[in-house]
CSV table of C-alpha atoms and ligand atoms in Angstrom, one decimal:
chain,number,residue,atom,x,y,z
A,1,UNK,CA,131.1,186.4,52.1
A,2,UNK,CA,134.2,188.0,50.2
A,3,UNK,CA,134.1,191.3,48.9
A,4,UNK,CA,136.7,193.3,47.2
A,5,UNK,CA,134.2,196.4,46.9
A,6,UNK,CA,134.2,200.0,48.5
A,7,UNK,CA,132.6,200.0,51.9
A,8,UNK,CA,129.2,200.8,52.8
A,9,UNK,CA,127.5,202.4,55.4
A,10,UNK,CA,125.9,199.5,56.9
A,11,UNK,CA,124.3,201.6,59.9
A,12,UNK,CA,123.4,203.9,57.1
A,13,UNK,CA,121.5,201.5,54.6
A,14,UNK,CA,119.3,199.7,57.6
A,15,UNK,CA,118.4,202.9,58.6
A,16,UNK,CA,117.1,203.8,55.0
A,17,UNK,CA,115.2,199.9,55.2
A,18,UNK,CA,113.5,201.3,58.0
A,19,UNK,CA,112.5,204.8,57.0
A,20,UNK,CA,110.7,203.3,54.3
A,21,UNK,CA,109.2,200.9,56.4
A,22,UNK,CA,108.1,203.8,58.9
A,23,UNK,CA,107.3,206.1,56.2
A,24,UNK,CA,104.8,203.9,54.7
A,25,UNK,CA,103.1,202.7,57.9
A,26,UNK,CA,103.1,205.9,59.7
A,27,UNK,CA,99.9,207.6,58.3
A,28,UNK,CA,97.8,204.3,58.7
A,29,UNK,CA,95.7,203.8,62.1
A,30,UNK,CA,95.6,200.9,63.3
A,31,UNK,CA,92.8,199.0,62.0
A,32,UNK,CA,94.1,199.1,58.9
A,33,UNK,CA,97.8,197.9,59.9
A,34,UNK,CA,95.8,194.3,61.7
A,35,UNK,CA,93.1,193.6,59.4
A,36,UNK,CA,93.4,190.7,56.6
A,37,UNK,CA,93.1,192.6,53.4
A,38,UNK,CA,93.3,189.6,51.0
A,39,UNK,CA,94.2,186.1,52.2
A,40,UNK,CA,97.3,186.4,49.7
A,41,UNK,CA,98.7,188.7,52.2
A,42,UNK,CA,99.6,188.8,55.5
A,43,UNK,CA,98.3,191.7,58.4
A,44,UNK,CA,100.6,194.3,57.7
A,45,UNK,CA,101.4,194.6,61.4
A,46,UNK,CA,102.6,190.6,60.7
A,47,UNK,CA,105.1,191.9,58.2
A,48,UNK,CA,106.4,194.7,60.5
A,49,UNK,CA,107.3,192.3,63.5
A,50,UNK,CA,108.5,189.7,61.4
A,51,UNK,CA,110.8,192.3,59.7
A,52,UNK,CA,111.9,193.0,63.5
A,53,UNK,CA,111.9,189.0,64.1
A,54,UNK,CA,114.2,188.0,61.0
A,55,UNK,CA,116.6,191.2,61.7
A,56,UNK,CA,117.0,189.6,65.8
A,57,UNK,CA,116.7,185.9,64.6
A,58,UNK,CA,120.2,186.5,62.1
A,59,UNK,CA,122.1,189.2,63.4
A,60,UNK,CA,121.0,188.6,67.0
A,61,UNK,CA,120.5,185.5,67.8
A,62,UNK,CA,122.9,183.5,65.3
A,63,UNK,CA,125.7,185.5,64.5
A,64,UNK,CA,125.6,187.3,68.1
A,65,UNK,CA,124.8,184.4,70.0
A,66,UNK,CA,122.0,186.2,72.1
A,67,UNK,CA,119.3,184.6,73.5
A,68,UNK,CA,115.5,185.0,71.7
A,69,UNK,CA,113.8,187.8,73.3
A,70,UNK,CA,110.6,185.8,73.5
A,71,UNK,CA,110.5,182.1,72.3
A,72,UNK,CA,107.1,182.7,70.8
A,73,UNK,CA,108.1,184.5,67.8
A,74,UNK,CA,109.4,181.8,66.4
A,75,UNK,CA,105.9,179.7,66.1
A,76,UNK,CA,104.5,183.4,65.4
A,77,UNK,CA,106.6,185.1,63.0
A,78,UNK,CA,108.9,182.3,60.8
A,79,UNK,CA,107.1,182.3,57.6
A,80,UNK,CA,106.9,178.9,57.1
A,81,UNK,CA,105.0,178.2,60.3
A,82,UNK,CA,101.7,179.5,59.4
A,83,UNK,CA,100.1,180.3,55.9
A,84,UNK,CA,99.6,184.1,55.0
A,85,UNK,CA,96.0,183.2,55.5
A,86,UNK,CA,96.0,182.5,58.7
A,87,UNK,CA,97.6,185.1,60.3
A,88,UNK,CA,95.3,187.0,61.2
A,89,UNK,CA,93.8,184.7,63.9
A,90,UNK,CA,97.4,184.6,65.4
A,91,UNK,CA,98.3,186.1,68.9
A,92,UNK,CA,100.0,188.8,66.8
A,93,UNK,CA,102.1,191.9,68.9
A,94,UNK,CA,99.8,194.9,68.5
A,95,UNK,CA,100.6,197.6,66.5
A,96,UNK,CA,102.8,199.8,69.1
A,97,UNK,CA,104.1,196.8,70.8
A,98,UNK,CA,105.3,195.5,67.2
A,99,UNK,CA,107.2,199.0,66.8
A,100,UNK,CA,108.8,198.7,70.2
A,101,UNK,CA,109.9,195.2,69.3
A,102,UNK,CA,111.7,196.1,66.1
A,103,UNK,CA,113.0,199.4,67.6
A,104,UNK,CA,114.9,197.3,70.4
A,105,UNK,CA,115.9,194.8,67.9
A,106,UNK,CA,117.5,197.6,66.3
A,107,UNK,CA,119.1,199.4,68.7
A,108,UNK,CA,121.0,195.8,69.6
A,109,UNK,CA,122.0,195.3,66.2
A,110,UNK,CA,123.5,199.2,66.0
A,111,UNK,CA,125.7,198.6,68.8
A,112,UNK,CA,127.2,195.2,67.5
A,113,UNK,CA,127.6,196.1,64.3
A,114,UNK,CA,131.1,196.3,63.6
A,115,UNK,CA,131.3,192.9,64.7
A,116,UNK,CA,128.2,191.3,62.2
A,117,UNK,CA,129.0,189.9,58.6
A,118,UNK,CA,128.6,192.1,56.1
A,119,UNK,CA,126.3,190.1,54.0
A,120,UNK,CA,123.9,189.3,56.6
A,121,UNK,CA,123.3,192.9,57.6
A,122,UNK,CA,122.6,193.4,53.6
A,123,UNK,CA,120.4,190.3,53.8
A,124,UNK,CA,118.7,191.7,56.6
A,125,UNK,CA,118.4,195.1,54.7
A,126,UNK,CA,117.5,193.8,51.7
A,127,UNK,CA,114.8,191.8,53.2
A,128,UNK,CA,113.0,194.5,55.3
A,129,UNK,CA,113.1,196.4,52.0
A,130,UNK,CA,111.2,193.6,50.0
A,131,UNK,CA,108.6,193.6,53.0
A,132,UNK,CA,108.2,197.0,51.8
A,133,UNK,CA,107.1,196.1,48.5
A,134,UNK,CA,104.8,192.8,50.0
A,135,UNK,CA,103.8,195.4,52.4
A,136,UNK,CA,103.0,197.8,49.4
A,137,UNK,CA,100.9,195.4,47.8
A,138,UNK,CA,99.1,195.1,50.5
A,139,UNK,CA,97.6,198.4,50.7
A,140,UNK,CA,96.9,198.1,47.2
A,141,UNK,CA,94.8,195.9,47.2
A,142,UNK,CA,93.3,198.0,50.3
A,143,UNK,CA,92.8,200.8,47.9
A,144,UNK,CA,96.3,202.7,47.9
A,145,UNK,CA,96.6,204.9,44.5
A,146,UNK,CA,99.6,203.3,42.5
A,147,UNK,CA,101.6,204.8,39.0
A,148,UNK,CA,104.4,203.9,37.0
A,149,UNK,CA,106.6,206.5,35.0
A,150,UNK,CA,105.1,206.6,31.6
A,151,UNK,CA,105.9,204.5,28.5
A,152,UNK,CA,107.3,206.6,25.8
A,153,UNK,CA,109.8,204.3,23.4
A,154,UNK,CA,109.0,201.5,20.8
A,155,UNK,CA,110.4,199.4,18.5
A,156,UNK,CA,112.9,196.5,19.7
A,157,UNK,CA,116.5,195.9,20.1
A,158,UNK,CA,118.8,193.1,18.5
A,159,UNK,CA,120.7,191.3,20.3
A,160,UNK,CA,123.4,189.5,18.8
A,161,UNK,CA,124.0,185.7,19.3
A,162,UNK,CA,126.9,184.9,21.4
A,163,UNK,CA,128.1,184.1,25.5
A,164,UNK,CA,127.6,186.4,28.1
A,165,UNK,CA,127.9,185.9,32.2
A,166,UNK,CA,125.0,185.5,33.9
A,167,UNK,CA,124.8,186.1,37.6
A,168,UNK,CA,126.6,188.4,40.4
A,169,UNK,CA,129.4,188.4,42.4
A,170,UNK,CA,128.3,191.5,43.9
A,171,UNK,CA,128.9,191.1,48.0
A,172,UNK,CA,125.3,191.2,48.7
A,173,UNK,CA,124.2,188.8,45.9
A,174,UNK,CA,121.5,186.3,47.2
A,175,UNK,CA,122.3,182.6,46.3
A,176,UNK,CA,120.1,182.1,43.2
A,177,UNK,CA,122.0,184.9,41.6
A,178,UNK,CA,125.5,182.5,41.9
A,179,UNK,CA,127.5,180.8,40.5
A,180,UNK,CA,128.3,183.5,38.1
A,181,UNK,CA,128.3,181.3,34.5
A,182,UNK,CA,128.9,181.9,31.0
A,183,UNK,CA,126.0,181.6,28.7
A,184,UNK,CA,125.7,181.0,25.3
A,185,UNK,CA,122.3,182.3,23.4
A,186,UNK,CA,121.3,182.7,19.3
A,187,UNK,CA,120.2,186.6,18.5
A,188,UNK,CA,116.8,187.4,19.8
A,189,UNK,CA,115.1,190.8,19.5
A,190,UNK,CA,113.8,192.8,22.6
A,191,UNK,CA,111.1,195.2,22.9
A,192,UNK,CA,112.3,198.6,24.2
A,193,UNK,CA,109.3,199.2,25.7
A,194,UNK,CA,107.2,197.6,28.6
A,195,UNK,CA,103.3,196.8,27.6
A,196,UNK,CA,101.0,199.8,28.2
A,197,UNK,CA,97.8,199.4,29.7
A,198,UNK,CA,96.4,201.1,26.5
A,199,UNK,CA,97.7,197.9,24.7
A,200,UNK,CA,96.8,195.4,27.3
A,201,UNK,CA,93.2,196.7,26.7
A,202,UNK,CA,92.9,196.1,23.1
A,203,UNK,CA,93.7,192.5,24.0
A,204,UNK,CA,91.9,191.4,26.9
A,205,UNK,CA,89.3,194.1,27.2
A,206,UNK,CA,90.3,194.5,30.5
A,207,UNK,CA,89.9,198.5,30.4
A,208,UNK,CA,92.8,200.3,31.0
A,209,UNK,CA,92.9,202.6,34.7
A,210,UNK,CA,91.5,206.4,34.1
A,211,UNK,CA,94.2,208.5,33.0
A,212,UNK,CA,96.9,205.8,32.9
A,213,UNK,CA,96.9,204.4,29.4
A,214,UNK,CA,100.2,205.3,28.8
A,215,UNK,CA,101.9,204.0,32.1
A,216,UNK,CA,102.7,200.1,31.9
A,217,UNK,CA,100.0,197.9,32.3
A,218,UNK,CA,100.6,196.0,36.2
A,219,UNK,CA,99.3,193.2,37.8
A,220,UNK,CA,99.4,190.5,35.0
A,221,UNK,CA,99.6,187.1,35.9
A,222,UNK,CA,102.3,184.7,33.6
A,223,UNK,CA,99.3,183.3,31.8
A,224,UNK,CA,98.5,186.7,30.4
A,225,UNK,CA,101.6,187.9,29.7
A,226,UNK,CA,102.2,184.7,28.3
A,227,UNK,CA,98.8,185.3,25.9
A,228,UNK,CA,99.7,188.2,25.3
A,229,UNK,CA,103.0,188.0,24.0
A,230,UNK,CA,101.1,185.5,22.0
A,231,UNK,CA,98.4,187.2,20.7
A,232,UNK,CA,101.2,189.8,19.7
A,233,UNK,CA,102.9,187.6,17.8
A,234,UNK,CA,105.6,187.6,20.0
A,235,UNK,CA,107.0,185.9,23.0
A,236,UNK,CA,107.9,186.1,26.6
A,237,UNK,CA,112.2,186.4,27.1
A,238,UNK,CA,114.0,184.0,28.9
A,239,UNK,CA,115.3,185.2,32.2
A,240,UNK,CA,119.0,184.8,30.7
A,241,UNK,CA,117.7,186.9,27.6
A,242,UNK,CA,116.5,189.6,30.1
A,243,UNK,CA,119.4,189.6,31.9
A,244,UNK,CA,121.7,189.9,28.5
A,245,UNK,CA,119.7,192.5,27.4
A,246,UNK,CA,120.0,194.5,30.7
A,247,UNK,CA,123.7,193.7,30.7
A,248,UNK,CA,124.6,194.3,27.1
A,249,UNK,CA,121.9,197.2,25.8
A,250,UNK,CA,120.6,198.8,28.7
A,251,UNK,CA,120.5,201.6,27.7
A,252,UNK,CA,118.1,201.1,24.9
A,253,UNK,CA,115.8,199.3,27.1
A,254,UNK,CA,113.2,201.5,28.7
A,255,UNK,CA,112.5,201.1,32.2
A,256,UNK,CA,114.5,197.8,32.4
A,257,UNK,CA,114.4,198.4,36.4
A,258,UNK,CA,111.6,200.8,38.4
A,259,UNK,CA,108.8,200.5,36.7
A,260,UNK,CA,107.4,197.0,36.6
A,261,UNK,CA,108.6,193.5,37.2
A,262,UNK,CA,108.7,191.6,34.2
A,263,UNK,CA,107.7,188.2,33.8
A,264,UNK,CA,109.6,185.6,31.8
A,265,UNK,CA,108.9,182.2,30.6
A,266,UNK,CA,111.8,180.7,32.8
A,267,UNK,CA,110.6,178.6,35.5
A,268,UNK,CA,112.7,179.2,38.5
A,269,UNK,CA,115.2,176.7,39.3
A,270,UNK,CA,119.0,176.9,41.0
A,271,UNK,CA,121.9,178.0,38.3
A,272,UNK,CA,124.4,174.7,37.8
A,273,UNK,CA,127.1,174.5,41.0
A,274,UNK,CA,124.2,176.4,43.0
A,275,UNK,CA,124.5,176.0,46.8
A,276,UNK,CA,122.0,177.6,49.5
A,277,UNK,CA,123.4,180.1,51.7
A,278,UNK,CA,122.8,180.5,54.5
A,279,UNK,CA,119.4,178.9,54.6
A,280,UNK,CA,117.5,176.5,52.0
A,281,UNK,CA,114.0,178.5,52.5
A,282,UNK,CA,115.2,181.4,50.8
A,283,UNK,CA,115.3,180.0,47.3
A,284,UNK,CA,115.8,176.2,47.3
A,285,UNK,CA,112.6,174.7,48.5
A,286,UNK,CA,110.9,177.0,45.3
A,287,UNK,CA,112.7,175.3,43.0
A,288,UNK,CA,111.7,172.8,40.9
A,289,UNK,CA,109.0,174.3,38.2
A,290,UNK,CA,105.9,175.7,39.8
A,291,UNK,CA,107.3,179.3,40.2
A,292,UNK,CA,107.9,181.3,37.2
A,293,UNK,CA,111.1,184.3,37.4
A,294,UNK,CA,110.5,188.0,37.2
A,295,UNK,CA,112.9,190.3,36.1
A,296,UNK,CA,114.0,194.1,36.6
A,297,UNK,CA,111.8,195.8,39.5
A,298,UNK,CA,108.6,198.3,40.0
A,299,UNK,CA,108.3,201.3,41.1
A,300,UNK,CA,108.2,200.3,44.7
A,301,UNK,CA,111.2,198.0,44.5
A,302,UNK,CA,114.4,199.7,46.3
A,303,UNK,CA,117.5,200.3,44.0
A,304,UNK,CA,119.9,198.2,47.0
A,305,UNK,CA,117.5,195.5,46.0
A,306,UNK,CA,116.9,195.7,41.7
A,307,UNK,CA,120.1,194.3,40.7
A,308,UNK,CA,120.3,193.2,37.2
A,309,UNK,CA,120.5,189.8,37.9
A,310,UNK,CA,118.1,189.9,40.8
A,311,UNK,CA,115.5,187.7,40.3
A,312,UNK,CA,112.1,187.3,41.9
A,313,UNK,CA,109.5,184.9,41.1
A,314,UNK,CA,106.1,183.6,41.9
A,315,UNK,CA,103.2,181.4,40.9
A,316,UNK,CA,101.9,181.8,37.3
A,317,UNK,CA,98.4,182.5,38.4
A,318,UNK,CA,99.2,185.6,40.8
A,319,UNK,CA,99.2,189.3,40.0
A,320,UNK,CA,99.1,191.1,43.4
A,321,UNK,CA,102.7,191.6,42.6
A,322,UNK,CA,103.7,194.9,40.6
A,323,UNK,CA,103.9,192.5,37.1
A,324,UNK,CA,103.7,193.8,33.9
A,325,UNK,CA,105.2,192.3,30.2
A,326,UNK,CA,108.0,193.2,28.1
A,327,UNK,CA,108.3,190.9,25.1
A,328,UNK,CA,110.9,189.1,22.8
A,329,UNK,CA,110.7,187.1,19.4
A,330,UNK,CA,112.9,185.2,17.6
A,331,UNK,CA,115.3,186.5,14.8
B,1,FE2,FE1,110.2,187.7,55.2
């Protein structure tokens, strides 16, 4: 993949991937890192080897040309192969054997890397670093205490009618971000601020977490942000108003990134001219309506990963995910 941009440290940014990963596993024993917390998730010791398996499986294996180091990983840890459900029941590596696999891993990939792509090691990166957020989930829904930083502004933000670009170039880009394309869109209006919990409560009744009426309200699913927005008398933004807004008047937006995903009422689909690269399971085989796009990034999401034209995306029914609402209306 081209790049005209400044180097990075590539040794440098895996290494930050996998002190976060280490950092949030470390004080957990063991029981916890293999047991099936919610059948939306996989064993966190799952994640961990697959984060080792996907790192030896691209820089490795295809780009290297080495060998597998054992030819059951890939029944064990592709994740197409076996639902998040079923994991569990799996021949999984145990906990320290999982750790020695993605330490050797590691240590391969170090030595060969001035000979890997550059935007496979960031793939690689990026990916171990949105296992930390899956991975953070998780142990939510364990019981893990979660925050967000506070809301504090109101009132909404005009945005004028007229084109913008939407999508990256940027070197590390994943393919649903490309082609980059020009836009056209009427004005819309944009609230500053992300949906409290305090607010949430007043519409569904769903009381809001002790202490925590002010932070944004999380875990959402589409439908209810969609009803809310609703009930508001407002709507949900198009991904491409989203990403004008965070491209045009961030800095009136409040927590636009690191706070809270945001949904949107695009359903997620390929940009026109897209092409998958370098595998069609990354993005291609969701498209096609049943997945709806979040935008920005929560307070667990990495800042190599929360681009402004990142986009993530999931079913309209789920809310394990750090989702809360920001909405739009008309002019
Ligand atoms: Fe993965």
């Amino acid at each position: 993949m081209p790049s005209s941009e400044s180097p990075i440290d590539l040794a440098e940014v895996l290494a930050h991937a996998r002190r976060r990963t280490l950092t949030l596993l470390e004080p957990l024993d063991d029981k916890l890192l293999v047991r099936q917390v919610s059948p939306l998730q996989s064993p966190l010791v799952w994640d961990l080897a697959h984060i080792g398996y996907f790192e030896e499986l691209w820089l490795l294996r295809r780009a290297a040309g080495l060998s597998s180091l054992s030819p059951a990983y890939d029944d064990l840890y592709d994740s197409f192969a076996h639902d998040r459900s079923e994991r569990v029941e799996l021949p999984l590596l145990d906990p320290a054997a999982a750790r020695a696999y993605v330490g050797e891993v590691r240590e391969a990939v170090l030595e060969l890397l001035p000979q890997l792509d550059d935007f496979l090691v960031g793939m690689v990166t990026q990916h171990e670093l949105q296992h930390v957020e899956t991975m953070t989930q998780t142990l939510v829904l364990a019981g893990l205490p979660e925050s967000a930083p506070e809301v504090e502004a109101s009132g909404d933000v005009l945005v004028g009618a007229g084109p913008f670009t939407l999508g990256s170039t940027d070197r590390w880009a994943y393919d649903n971000e490309r082609p980059q394309h020009v836009v056209d869109l009427p004005a819309f209006r944009i609230d500053r601020a992300l949906v409290t919990n305090a607010e949430y409560a007043e519409f569904s009744g769903r009381p809001a977490p002790n202490g925590r009426a002010h932070e944004p309200v999380q875990h959402v699913s589409f439908h209810e942000a969609e009803g809310f927005a609703r009930w508001a008398g407002k709507r949900l933004p198009t991904e491409a108003e989203w990403e004008k807004a965070a491209k045009t008047a961030v800095d009136e937006l409040e927590h636009a990134q690191g706070a809270v995903w945001q949904w949107t009422a695009t359903a997620f689909d390929g940009y026109p001219g897209f092409r998958a690269y370098p595998y069609a399971e990354y993005s291609e085989m969701f498209f096609g309506g049943d997945y709806r796009v979040l935008r920005g990034g929560s307070w667990v999401t990495d800042p190599l990963v929360a681009r402004p034209t990142f986009r993530n995306w999931d079913l309209p029914q789920r809310r394990q995910l750090f989702s809360g609402i920001r909405c739009a209306s008309d002019v």
